[in-house]
Amino acid sequence: MIELKDVTVRYPNGVVGLDGVNLTIPDGQFVVVVGLSGAGKSTLIRAINGLVPITSGSLTVDGQEVSGASKRELRRLRSGIGMIFQSFNLVKRTSVMNNVIMGQLHDVPAYRSLVGAWTKEEKEIAYRSLERVGIVEKAWTRASHLSGGQQQRVAIARALAQDPTVMLADEPVASLDPPTAQMVMKDLQRINRELSITTLVNLHFLDLARQFGQRVIGMRAGQVVFDGTGAEADDAVFEQIYGRSLTADDVLPGA
Ligand SMILES: Nc1ncnc2c1ncn2[C@@H]1O[C@H](COP(=O)(O)OP(=O)(O)OP(=O)(O)O)[C@@H](O)[C@H]1O
Ligand SMILES: [Mg+2]
């Protein structure tokens, strides 16, 4: 369970990223976070995995207070949290297999990743993770030779290989074309259902938020201004979250 109680994040330059956020995210939930640029979506994700320190309040993941955690506790926390980014963040000049195995090994000695000296078990975990996203046949392809959608699937497999209890995805489909975005969202949803991994996804596109958000959280200026189901999140709700009328840019073209 992820729990935020009156969490505020004030960046060193004085900008408030989160402003008194209260949220409880039960285990296994699939949550979509929406809001205009600057609303605090990425700050929320970064605060949960301890990348951005909270200024006040309390933020716990499975009972562990994130703020004030020791280096060792933070490492343990992060090893249980899979991260997915818009830009995939793969090591492009090495194989898919190496990328996925590196997800399991937070403290791997550098020489092992250089020579690719993986154990049989490490490789098996990687194969299983790649199977989950349907691209096991790309295991020995160089990451730079994959399409964007395939790269994002490898990034999901890499996160899965670390056997996380939580998956945090910051605009995972923002660089993908509409059909590919659908497929990647379906992968995340399937994995959430099959493995009960608590999943938090920041999204730009409202139709995707409605379609996939078991729960939709709307943010504005660092605050939670909507918390409900995808079905409840109609245009009027989104206009309230965005503080403006909706435009064609707010929906995924051709989806
Ligand atoms: N490292 C930082 N230092 C100072 N201010 C920051 C930093 N990162 C974010 N902010 C500010 O905090 C606020 C929330 O930013 P955040 O990146 O969380 O928004 P977002 O909802 O993810 O936006 P986007 O949709 O553009 O990704 C913004 O006002 C932003 O300018
Ligand atoms: Mg962001």
PDB file of C-alpha atoms and ligand atoms in Angstrom:
ATOM      1  CA  MET A   1       0.000   0.000   0.000  1.00  0.00           C
ATOM      2  CA  ILE A   2       1.157   3.499  -0.806  1.00  0.00           C
ATOM      3  CA  GLU A   3      -0.001   6.159   1.601  1.00  0.00           C
ATOM      4  CA  LEU A   4       0.459   9.941   1.425  1.00  0.00           C
ATOM      5  CA  LYS A   5      -0.687  12.070   4.318  1.00  0.00           C
ATOM      6  CA  ASP A   6      -0.679  15.801   3.772  1.00  0.00           C
ATOM      7  CA  VAL A   7       2.432  15.559   1.577  1.00  0.00           C
ATOM      8  CA  THR A   8       4.048  18.750   0.367  1.00  0.00           C
ATOM      9  CA  VAL A   9       7.077  18.951  -1.906  1.00  0.00           C
ATOM     10  CA  ARG A  10       8.738  22.308  -2.206  1.00  0.00           C
ATOM     11  CA  TYR A  11      11.687  22.379  -4.591  1.00  0.00           C
ATOM     12  CA  PRO A  12      14.841  24.265  -3.516  1.00  0.00           C
ATOM     13  CA  ASN A  13      13.865  27.164  -5.800  1.00  0.00           C
ATOM     14  CA  GLY A  14      10.608  27.572  -3.869  1.00  0.00           C
ATOM     15  CA  VAL A  15       8.296  26.013  -6.473  1.00  0.00           C
ATOM     16  CA  VAL A  16       5.647  23.817  -4.863  1.00  0.00           C
ATOM     17  CA  GLY A  17       5.405  20.471  -6.692  1.00  0.00           C
ATOM     18  CA  LEU A  18       2.918  18.797  -4.331  1.00  0.00           C
ATOM     19  CA  ASP A  19       0.622  20.745  -2.080  1.00  0.00           C
ATOM     20  CA  GLY A  20      -1.016  18.877   0.800  1.00  0.00           C
ATOM     21  CA  VAL A  21      -1.669  15.609  -1.032  1.00  0.00           C
ATOM     22  CA  ASN A  22      -3.627  12.862   0.729  1.00  0.00           C
ATOM     23  CA  LEU A  23      -3.845   9.547  -1.116  1.00  0.00           C
ATOM     24  CA  THR A  24      -4.142   5.894  -0.257  1.00  0.00           C
ATOM     25  CA  ILE A  25      -3.359   3.450  -3.027  1.00  0.00           C
ATOM     26  CA  PRO A  26      -4.225  -0.116  -2.039  1.00  0.00           C
ATOM     27  CA  ASP A  27      -2.153  -3.078  -3.205  1.00  0.00           C
ATOM     28  CA  GLY A  28      -2.862  -4.180  -6.748  1.00  0.00           C
ATOM     29  CA  GLN A  29      -4.722  -1.061  -7.882  1.00  0.00           C
ATOM     30  CA  PHE A  30      -4.238   0.414 -11.377  1.00  0.00           C
ATOM     31  CA  VAL A  31      -4.200   4.193 -11.032  1.00  0.00           C
ATOM     32  CA  VAL A  32      -3.963   6.754 -13.809  1.00  0.00           C
ATOM     33  CA  VAL A  33      -2.847  10.282 -12.918  1.00  0.00           C
ATOM     34  CA  VAL A  34      -3.836  13.150 -15.217  1.00  0.00           C
ATOM     35  CA  GLY A  35      -3.319  16.885 -15.154  1.00  0.00           C
ATOM     36  CA  LEU A  36      -1.849  19.736 -17.135  1.00  0.00           C
ATOM     37  CA  SER A  37       1.871  20.166 -17.594  1.00  0.00           C
ATOM     38  CA  GLY A  38       3.305  21.297 -14.262  1.00  0.00           C
ATOM     39  CA  ALA A  39       0.421  19.830 -12.224  1.00  0.00           C
ATOM     40  CA  GLY A  40       2.783  17.638 -10.185  1.00  0.00           C
ATOM     41  CA  LYS A  41       2.369  14.210 -11.810  1.00  0.00           C
ATOM     42  CA  SER A  42       6.096  13.486 -12.121  1.00  0.00           C
ATOM     43  CA  THR A  43       6.773  14.957  -8.701  1.00  0.00           C
ATOM     44  CA  LEU A  44       4.289  12.474  -7.240  1.00  0.00           C
ATOM     45  CA  ILE A  45       6.108   9.548  -8.857  1.00  0.00           C
ATOM     46  CA  ARG A  46       9.533  10.843  -7.849  1.00  0.00           C
ATOM     47  CA  ALA A  47       8.411  11.379  -4.272  1.00  0.00           C
ATOM     48  CA  ILE A  48       7.111   7.813  -4.038  1.00  0.00           C
ATOM     49  CA  ASN A  49      10.429   6.299  -5.024  1.00  0.00           C
ATOM     50  CA  GLY A  50      12.409   8.760  -2.951  1.00  0.00           C
ATOM     51  CA  LEU A  51      14.016  10.682  -5.830  1.00  0.00           C
ATOM     52  CA  VAL A  52      12.498  13.931  -4.605  1.00  0.00           C
ATOM     53  CA  PRO A  53      12.402  14.556  -0.843  1.00  0.00           C
ATOM     54  CA  ILE A  54       9.076  15.566   0.664  1.00  0.00           C
ATOM     55  CA  THR A  55       9.100  18.796   2.640  1.00  0.00           C
ATOM     56  CA  SER A  56       6.300  17.894   5.042  1.00  0.00           C
ATOM     57  CA  GLY A  57       3.743  15.180   5.690  1.00  0.00           C
ATOM     58  CA  SER A  58       4.225  11.439   5.582  1.00  0.00           C
ATOM     59  CA  LEU A  59       4.724   9.115   2.619  1.00  0.00           C
ATOM     60  CA  THR A  60       4.931   5.373   3.172  1.00  0.00           C
ATOM     61  CA  VAL A  61       5.307   2.420   0.814  1.00  0.00           C
ATOM     62  CA  ASP A  62       4.306  -0.858   2.468  1.00  0.00           C
ATOM     63  CA  GLY A  63       4.637   0.843   5.821  1.00  0.00           C
ATOM     64  CA  GLN A  64       8.165   2.097   5.156  1.00  0.00           C
ATOM     65  CA  GLU A  65       8.526   5.848   5.530  1.00  0.00           C
ATOM     66  CA  VAL A  66      10.290   7.073   2.369  1.00  0.00           C
ATOM     67  CA  SER A  67      11.462  10.392   3.691  1.00  0.00           C
ATOM     68  CA  GLY A  68      14.325   9.959   6.115  1.00  0.00           C
ATOM     69  CA  ALA A  69      15.001   6.399   4.938  1.00  0.00           C
ATOM     70  CA  SER A  70      18.627   5.333   5.162  1.00  0.00           C
ATOM     71  CA  LYS A  71      20.576   4.669   1.954  1.00  0.00           C
ATOM     72  CA  ARG A  72      20.127   0.966   2.529  1.00  0.00           C
ATOM     73  CA  GLU A  73      16.375   1.288   3.089  1.00  0.00           C
ATOM     74  CA  LEU A  74      16.054   3.465  -0.002  1.00  0.00           C
ATOM     75  CA  ARG A  75      17.887   0.870  -2.079  1.00  0.00           C
ATOM     76  CA  ARG A  76      15.543  -1.808  -0.832  1.00  0.00           C
ATOM     77  CA  LEU A  77      12.509   0.387  -1.497  1.00  0.00           C
ATOM     78  CA  ARG A  78      13.667   1.121  -5.035  1.00  0.00           C
ATOM     79  CA  SER A  79      14.434  -2.500  -5.781  1.00  0.00           C
ATOM     80  CA  GLY A  80      10.711  -3.161  -5.185  1.00  0.00           C
ATOM     81  CA  ILE A  81       9.589  -0.353  -7.511  1.00  0.00           C
ATOM     82  CA  GLY A  82       9.765  -0.727 -11.289  1.00  0.00           C
ATOM     83  CA  MET A  83      10.161   2.569 -13.148  1.00  0.00           C
ATOM     84  CA  ILE A  84       9.002   3.243 -16.713  1.00  0.00           C
ATOM     85  CA  PHE A  85       9.750   6.498 -18.531  1.00  0.00           C
ATOM     86  CA  GLN A  86       8.582   8.242 -21.688  1.00  0.00           C
ATOM     87  CA  SER A  87      12.054   7.912 -23.196  1.00  0.00           C
ATOM     88  CA  PHE A  88      12.412   4.155 -22.360  1.00  0.00           C
ATOM     89  CA  ASN A  89      15.909   4.711 -20.881  1.00  0.00           C
ATOM     90  CA  LEU A  90      17.465   1.568 -22.341  1.00  0.00           C
ATOM     91  CA  VAL A  91      21.172   1.122 -22.868  1.00  0.00           C
ATOM     92  CA  LYS A  92      20.917   1.347 -26.643  1.00  0.00           C
ATOM     93  CA  ARG A  93      24.193  -0.217 -27.696  1.00  0.00           C
ATOM     94  CA  THR A  94      23.696  -3.486 -25.886  1.00  0.00           C
ATOM     95  CA  SER A  95      21.280  -6.391 -26.269  1.00  0.00           C
ATOM     96  CA  VAL A  96      17.720  -6.591 -25.024  1.00  0.00           C
ATOM     97  CA  MET A  97      18.835  -9.454 -22.779  1.00  0.00           C
ATOM     98  CA  ASN A  98      21.546  -7.373 -21.124  1.00  0.00           C
ATOM     99  CA  ASN A  99      19.105  -4.529 -20.586  1.00  0.00           C
ATOM    100  CA  VAL A 100      16.549  -6.775 -18.929  1.00  0.00           C
ATOM    101  CA  ILE A 101      19.067  -8.597 -16.742  1.00  0.00           C
ATOM    102  CA  MET A 102      20.441  -5.290 -15.500  1.00  0.00           C
ATOM    103  CA  GLY A 103      16.958  -4.618 -14.095  1.00  0.00           C
ATOM    104  CA  GLN A 104      17.355  -7.489 -11.646  1.00  0.00           C
ATOM    105  CA  LEU A 105      20.750  -6.458 -10.437  1.00  0.00           C
ATOM    106  CA  HIS A 106      20.858  -3.216  -8.613  1.00  0.00           C
ATOM    107  CA  ASP A 107      24.337  -3.760  -7.289  1.00  0.00           C
ATOM    108  CA  VAL A 108      25.886  -5.688 -10.127  1.00  0.00           C
ATOM    109  CA  PRO A 109      29.645  -5.269 -10.494  1.00  0.00           C
ATOM    110  CA  ALA A 110      30.318  -3.264 -13.654  1.00  0.00           C
ATOM    111  CA  TYR A 111      32.581  -5.903 -15.216  1.00  0.00           C
ATOM    112  CA  ARG A 112      29.721  -8.411 -15.289  1.00  0.00           C
ATOM    113  CA  SER A 113      27.542  -6.132 -17.345  1.00  0.00           C
ATOM    114  CA  LEU A 114      30.494  -5.415 -19.637  1.00  0.00           C
ATOM    115  CA  VAL A 115      31.207  -9.040 -20.413  1.00  0.00           C
ATOM    116  CA  GLY A 116      27.590 -10.175 -20.126  1.00  0.00           C
ATOM    117  CA  ALA A 117      28.545 -12.867 -17.620  1.00  0.00           C
ATOM    118  CA  TRP A 118      25.046 -13.738 -16.500  1.00  0.00           C
ATOM    119  CA  THR A 119      23.955 -16.792 -14.574  1.00  0.00           C
ATOM    120  CA  LYS A 120      21.461 -19.253 -15.974  1.00  0.00           C
ATOM    121  CA  GLU A 121      18.889 -18.119 -13.420  1.00  0.00           C
ATOM    122  CA  GLU A 122      19.317 -14.445 -14.333  1.00  0.00           C
ATOM    123  CA  LYS A 123      18.775 -15.301 -17.979  1.00  0.00           C
ATOM    124  CA  GLU A 124      15.697 -17.365 -17.177  1.00  0.00           C
ATOM    125  CA  ILE A 125      14.115 -14.506 -15.237  1.00  0.00           C
ATOM    126  CA  ALA A 126      14.852 -12.201 -18.169  1.00  0.00           C
ATOM    127  CA  TYR A 127      13.299 -14.640 -20.667  1.00  0.00           C
ATOM    128  CA  ARG A 128      10.187 -14.946 -18.517  1.00  0.00           C
ATOM    129  CA  SER A 129       9.861 -11.156 -18.280  1.00  0.00           C
ATOM    130  CA  LEU A 130      10.268 -10.788 -22.042  1.00  0.00           C
ATOM    131  CA  GLU A 131       7.615 -13.464 -22.562  1.00  0.00           C
ATOM    132  CA  ARG A 132       5.173 -11.441 -20.460  1.00  0.00           C
ATOM    133  CA  VAL A 133       5.408  -8.575 -22.935  1.00  0.00           C
ATOM    134  CA  GLY A 134       5.552 -10.831 -25.976  1.00  0.00           C
ATOM    135  CA  ILE A 135       8.989 -10.017 -27.357  1.00  0.00           C
ATOM    136  CA  VAL A 136      11.132 -12.914 -26.263  1.00  0.00           C
ATOM    137  CA  GLU A 137      12.269 -13.342 -29.877  1.00  0.00           C
ATOM    138  CA  LYS A 138      14.088 -10.014 -29.597  1.00  0.00           C
ATOM    139  CA  ALA A 139      16.226 -11.133 -26.651  1.00  0.00           C
ATOM    140  CA  TRP A 140      19.500 -10.950 -28.560  1.00  0.00           C
ATOM    141  CA  THR A 141      18.671  -7.912 -30.666  1.00  0.00           C
ATOM    142  CA  ARG A 142      20.536  -4.696 -30.000  1.00  0.00           C
ATOM    143  CA  ALA A 143      18.186  -2.311 -28.187  1.00  0.00           C
ATOM    144  CA  SER A 144      18.871   0.463 -30.719  1.00  0.00           C
ATOM    145  CA  HIS A 145      17.390  -1.731 -33.469  1.00  0.00           C
ATOM    146  CA  LEU A 146      13.934  -1.840 -31.885  1.00  0.00           C
ATOM    147  CA  SER A 147      10.895   0.338 -32.563  1.00  0.00           C
ATOM    148  CA  GLY A 148       9.689   2.687 -29.840  1.00  0.00           C
ATOM    149  CA  GLY A 149       6.920   0.328 -28.781  1.00  0.00           C
ATOM    150  CA  GLN A 150       9.323  -2.590 -28.614  1.00  0.00           C
ATOM    151  CA  GLN A 151      11.773  -0.526 -26.578  1.00  0.00           C
ATOM    152  CA  GLN A 152       9.043   0.364 -24.118  1.00  0.00           C
ATOM    153  CA  ARG A 153       8.139  -3.315 -23.808  1.00  0.00           C
ATOM    154  CA  VAL A 154      11.766  -4.110 -23.046  1.00  0.00           C
ATOM    155  CA  ALA A 155      11.713  -1.385 -20.407  1.00  0.00           C
ATOM    156  CA  ILE A 156       8.608  -3.018 -18.894  1.00  0.00           C
ATOM    157  CA  ALA A 157      10.349  -6.411 -18.982  1.00  0.00           C
ATOM    158  CA  ARG A 158      13.398  -4.867 -17.312  1.00  0.00           C
ATOM    159  CA  ALA A 159      11.172  -3.504 -14.538  1.00  0.00           C
ATOM    160  CA  LEU A 160       9.436  -6.891 -14.183  1.00  0.00           C
ATOM    161  CA  ALA A 161      12.759  -8.703 -13.885  1.00  0.00           C
ATOM    162  CA  GLN A 162      13.357  -6.943 -10.590  1.00  0.00           C
ATOM    163  CA  ASP A 163      10.151  -8.594  -9.273  1.00  0.00           C
ATOM    164  CA  PRO A 164       8.544  -5.337  -8.143  1.00  0.00           C
ATOM    165  CA  THR A 165       5.448  -4.882  -6.006  1.00  0.00           C
ATOM    166  CA  VAL A 166       4.904  -1.397  -7.435  1.00  0.00           C
ATOM    167  CA  MET A 167       5.230  -0.073 -10.988  1.00  0.00           C
ATOM    168  CA  LEU A 168       5.525   3.674 -11.595  1.00  0.00           C
ATOM    169  CA  ALA A 169       5.191   4.829 -15.200  1.00  0.00           C
ATOM    170  CA  ASP A 170       5.760   8.477 -16.093  1.00  0.00           C
ATOM    171  CA  GLU A 171       4.063   9.179 -19.450  1.00  0.00           C
ATOM    172  CA  PRO A 172       4.975   5.716 -20.783  1.00  0.00           C
ATOM    173  CA  VAL A 173       3.156   6.165 -24.097  1.00  0.00           C
ATOM    174  CA  ALA A 174       3.784   9.846 -24.816  1.00  0.00           C
ATOM    175  CA  SER A 175       6.341   9.056 -27.558  1.00  0.00           C
ATOM    176  CA  LEU A 176       4.332   6.292 -29.216  1.00  0.00           C
ATOM    177  CA  ASP A 177       1.797   6.267 -32.045  1.00  0.00           C
ATOM    178  CA  PRO A 178      -1.832   5.587 -31.036  1.00  0.00           C
ATOM    179  CA  PRO A 179      -2.070   1.844 -31.782  1.00  0.00           C
ATOM    180  CA  THR A 180       1.283   1.218 -30.096  1.00  0.00           C
ATOM    181  CA  ALA A 181       0.218   3.316 -27.117  1.00  0.00           C
ATOM    182  CA  GLN A 182      -2.848   1.099 -26.785  1.00  0.00           C
ATOM    183  CA  MET A 183      -0.724  -2.032 -26.854  1.00  0.00           C
ATOM    184  CA  VAL A 184       1.709  -0.788 -24.243  1.00  0.00           C
ATOM    185  CA  MET A 185      -1.159   0.294 -21.957  1.00  0.00           C
ATOM    186  CA  LYS A 186      -2.715  -3.157 -22.397  1.00  0.00           C
ATOM    187  CA  ASP A 187       0.609  -4.757 -21.438  1.00  0.00           C
ATOM    188  CA  LEU A 188       0.729  -2.679 -18.262  1.00  0.00           C
ATOM    189  CA  GLN A 189      -2.889  -3.524 -17.466  1.00  0.00           C
ATOM    190  CA  ARG A 190      -2.421  -7.240 -18.077  1.00  0.00           C
ATOM    191  CA  ILE A 191       0.685  -7.338 -15.913  1.00  0.00           C
ATOM    192  CA  ASN A 192      -1.158  -5.465 -13.170  1.00  0.00           C
ATOM    193  CA  ARG A 193      -3.941  -8.034 -13.255  1.00  0.00           C
ATOM    194  CA  GLU A 194      -1.791 -11.142 -13.578  1.00  0.00           C
ATOM    195  CA  LEU A 195       0.823 -10.224 -11.000  1.00  0.00           C
ATOM    196  CA  SER A 196      -1.173  -7.799  -8.799  1.00  0.00           C
ATOM    197  CA  ILE A 197       1.542  -5.183  -9.132  1.00  0.00           C
ATOM    198  CA  THR A 198       0.271  -1.838  -7.847  1.00  0.00           C
ATOM    199  CA  THR A 199       0.560   0.440 -10.881  1.00  0.00           C
ATOM    200  CA  LEU A 200       0.594   4.210 -11.134  1.00  0.00           C
ATOM    201  CA  VAL A 201       0.646   5.675 -14.651  1.00  0.00           C
ATOM    202  CA  ASN A 202       0.898   9.361 -15.558  1.00  0.00           C
ATOM    203  CA  LEU A 203      -0.955   9.991 -18.786  1.00  0.00           C
ATOM    204  CA  HIS A 204      -1.615  12.881 -21.087  1.00  0.00           C
ATOM    205  CA  PHE A 205      -4.452  11.468 -23.114  1.00  0.00           C
ATOM    206  CA  LEU A 206      -7.883  11.563 -21.526  1.00  0.00           C
ATOM    207  CA  ASP A 207      -9.380   8.726 -23.535  1.00  0.00           C
ATOM    208  CA  LEU A 208      -6.587   6.400 -22.400  1.00  0.00           C
ATOM    209  CA  ALA A 209      -7.106   7.554 -18.824  1.00  0.00           C
ATOM    210  CA  ARG A 210     -10.807   6.707 -19.047  1.00  0.00           C
ATOM    211  CA  GLN A 211     -10.201   3.405 -20.735  1.00  0.00           C
ATOM    212  CA  PHE A 212      -7.508   2.102 -18.419  1.00  0.00           C
ATOM    213  CA  GLY A 213      -7.968   3.981 -15.164  1.00  0.00           C
ATOM    214  CA  GLN A 214      -9.542   1.631 -12.667  1.00  0.00           C
ATOM    215  CA  ARG A 215      -9.045   4.778 -10.667  1.00  0.00           C
ATOM    216  CA  VAL A 216      -8.301   8.228 -12.120  1.00  0.00           C
ATOM    217  CA  ILE A 217      -6.602  10.911 -10.060  1.00  0.00           C
ATOM    218  CA  GLY A 218      -6.720  14.457 -11.378  1.00  0.00           C
ATOM    219  CA  MET A 219      -4.044  16.908 -10.300  1.00  0.00           C
ATOM    220  CA  ARG A 220      -3.903  20.656 -10.585  1.00  0.00           C
ATOM    221  CA  ALA A 221      -1.232  22.953  -9.165  1.00  0.00           C
ATOM    222  CA  GLY A 222       0.142  20.207  -6.908  1.00  0.00           C
ATOM    223  CA  GLN A 223      -3.230  19.245  -5.478  1.00  0.00           C
ATOM    224  CA  VAL A 224      -5.549  16.298  -6.014  1.00  0.00           C
ATOM    225  CA  VAL A 225      -8.714  17.805  -7.490  1.00  0.00           C
ATOM    226  CA  PHE A 226     -10.418  14.604  -8.663  1.00  0.00           C
ATOM    227  CA  ASP A 227     -10.338  11.031  -7.461  1.00  0.00           C
ATOM    228  CA  GLY A 228     -12.786   8.616  -9.025  1.00  0.00           C
ATOM    229  CA  THR A 229     -13.289   5.886 -11.599  1.00  0.00           C
ATOM    230  CA  GLY A 230     -12.512   6.209 -15.295  1.00  0.00           C
ATOM    231  CA  ALA A 231     -16.248   6.020 -15.975  1.00  0.00           C
ATOM    232  CA  GLU A 232     -16.901   8.999 -13.697  1.00  0.00           C
ATOM    233  CA  ALA A 233     -14.209  11.066 -15.411  1.00  0.00           C
ATOM    234  CA  ASP A 234     -16.360  12.700 -18.073  1.00  0.00           C
ATOM    235  CA  ASP A 235     -15.528  15.819 -20.098  1.00  0.00           C
ATOM    236  CA  ALA A 236     -16.884  18.130 -17.381  1.00  0.00           C
ATOM    237  CA  VAL A 237     -14.539  16.522 -14.840  1.00  0.00           C
ATOM    238  CA  PHE A 238     -11.565  16.897 -17.164  1.00  0.00           C
ATOM    239  CA  GLU A 239     -12.410  20.533 -17.854  1.00  0.00           C
ATOM    240  CA  GLN A 240     -12.408  21.070 -14.119  1.00  0.00           C
ATOM    241  CA  ILE A 241      -9.041  19.295 -13.729  1.00  0.00           C
ATOM    242  CA  TYR A 242      -7.533  21.212 -16.638  1.00  0.00           C
ATOM    243  CA  GLY A 243      -9.210  24.506 -15.864  1.00  0.00           C
ATOM    244  CA  ARG A 244     -10.040  24.948 -19.553  1.00  0.00           C
ATOM    245  CA  SER A 245     -12.095  23.445 -22.383  1.00  0.00           C
ATOM    246  CA  LEU A 246     -10.831  20.225 -23.936  1.00  0.00           C
ATOM    247  CA  THR A 247      -9.096  20.277 -27.295  1.00  0.00           C
ATOM    248  CA  ALA A 248      -8.214  17.676 -29.916  1.00  0.00           C
ATOM    249  CA  ASP A 249      -4.738  17.485 -28.340  1.00  0.00           C
ATOM    250  CA  ASP A 250      -6.246  15.990 -25.211  1.00  0.00           C
ATOM    251  CA  VAL A 251      -7.326  12.782 -26.900  1.00  0.00           C
ATOM    252  CA  LEU A 252      -5.264  10.172 -28.658  1.00  0.00           C
ATOM    253  CA  PRO A 253      -5.703  10.758 -32.400  1.00  0.00           C
ATOM    254  CA  GLY A 254      -7.351   7.897 -34.230  1.00  0.00           C
ATOM    255  CA  ALA A 255      -7.635   5.653 -31.190  1.00  0.00           C
TER     256      ALA A 255
HETATM  257  N1  LIG B   1      13.703  19.860 -10.216  1.00  0.00           N
HETATM  258  C1  LIG B   1      12.806  20.848 -10.102  1.00  0.00           C
HETATM  259  N2  LIG B   1      13.159  22.032  -9.554  1.00  0.00           N
HETATM  260  C2  LIG B   1      12.264  23.024  -9.419  1.00  0.00           C
HETATM  261  N3  LIG B   1      10.979  22.941  -9.798  1.00  0.00           N
HETATM  262  C3  LIG B   1      10.571  21.792 -10.360  1.00  0.00           C
HETATM  263  C4  LIG B   1      11.457  20.683 -10.542  1.00  0.00           C
HETATM  264  N4  LIG B   1      10.775  19.686 -11.130  1.00  0.00           N
HETATM  265  C5  LIG B   1       9.519  20.133 -11.294  1.00  0.00           C
HETATM  266  N5  LIG B   1       9.388  21.400 -10.836  1.00  0.00           N
HETATM  267  C6  LIG B   1       8.157  22.224 -10.812  1.00  0.00           C
HETATM  268  O1  LIG B   1       7.198  21.544 -10.025  1.00  0.00           O
HETATM  269  C7  LIG B   1       5.909  21.655 -10.630  1.00  0.00           C
HETATM  270  C8  LIG B   1       5.379  20.247 -10.913  1.00  0.00           C
HETATM  271  O2  LIG B   1       6.201  19.676 -11.920  1.00  0.00           O
HETATM  272  P1  LIG B   1       6.027  18.187 -12.460  1.00  0.00           P
HETATM  273  O3  LIG B   1       7.204  17.879 -13.287  1.00  0.00           O
HETATM  274  O4  LIG B   1       5.728  17.289 -11.329  1.00  0.00           O
HETATM  275  O5  LIG B   1       4.721  18.346 -13.346  1.00  0.00           O
HETATM  276  P2  LIG B   1       4.049  17.303 -14.355  1.00  0.00           P
HETATM  277  O6  LIG B   1       2.617  17.236 -13.989  1.00  0.00           O
HETATM  278  O7  LIG B   1       4.815  16.052 -14.376  1.00  0.00           O
HETATM  279  O8  LIG B   1       4.166  18.070 -15.757  1.00  0.00           O
HETATM  280  P3  LIG B   1       4.424  17.474 -17.249  1.00  0.00           P
HETATM  281  O9  LIG B   1       3.080  17.040 -17.744  1.00  0.00           O
HETATM  282  O10 LIG B   1       4.936  18.649 -17.997  1.00  0.00           O
HETATM  283  O11 LIG B   1       5.416  16.369 -17.148  1.00  0.00           O
HETATM  284  C9  LIG B   1       6.086  22.523 -11.863  1.00  0.00           C
HETATM  285  O12 LIG B   1       5.779  23.830 -11.507  1.00  0.00           O
HETATM  286  C10 LIG B   1       7.560  22.380 -12.186  1.00  0.00           C
HETATM  287  O13 LIG B   1       8.038  23.525 -12.829  1.00  0.00           O
HETATM  288 MG    MG B   2       5.885  15.050 -15.829  1.00  0.00          MG
END
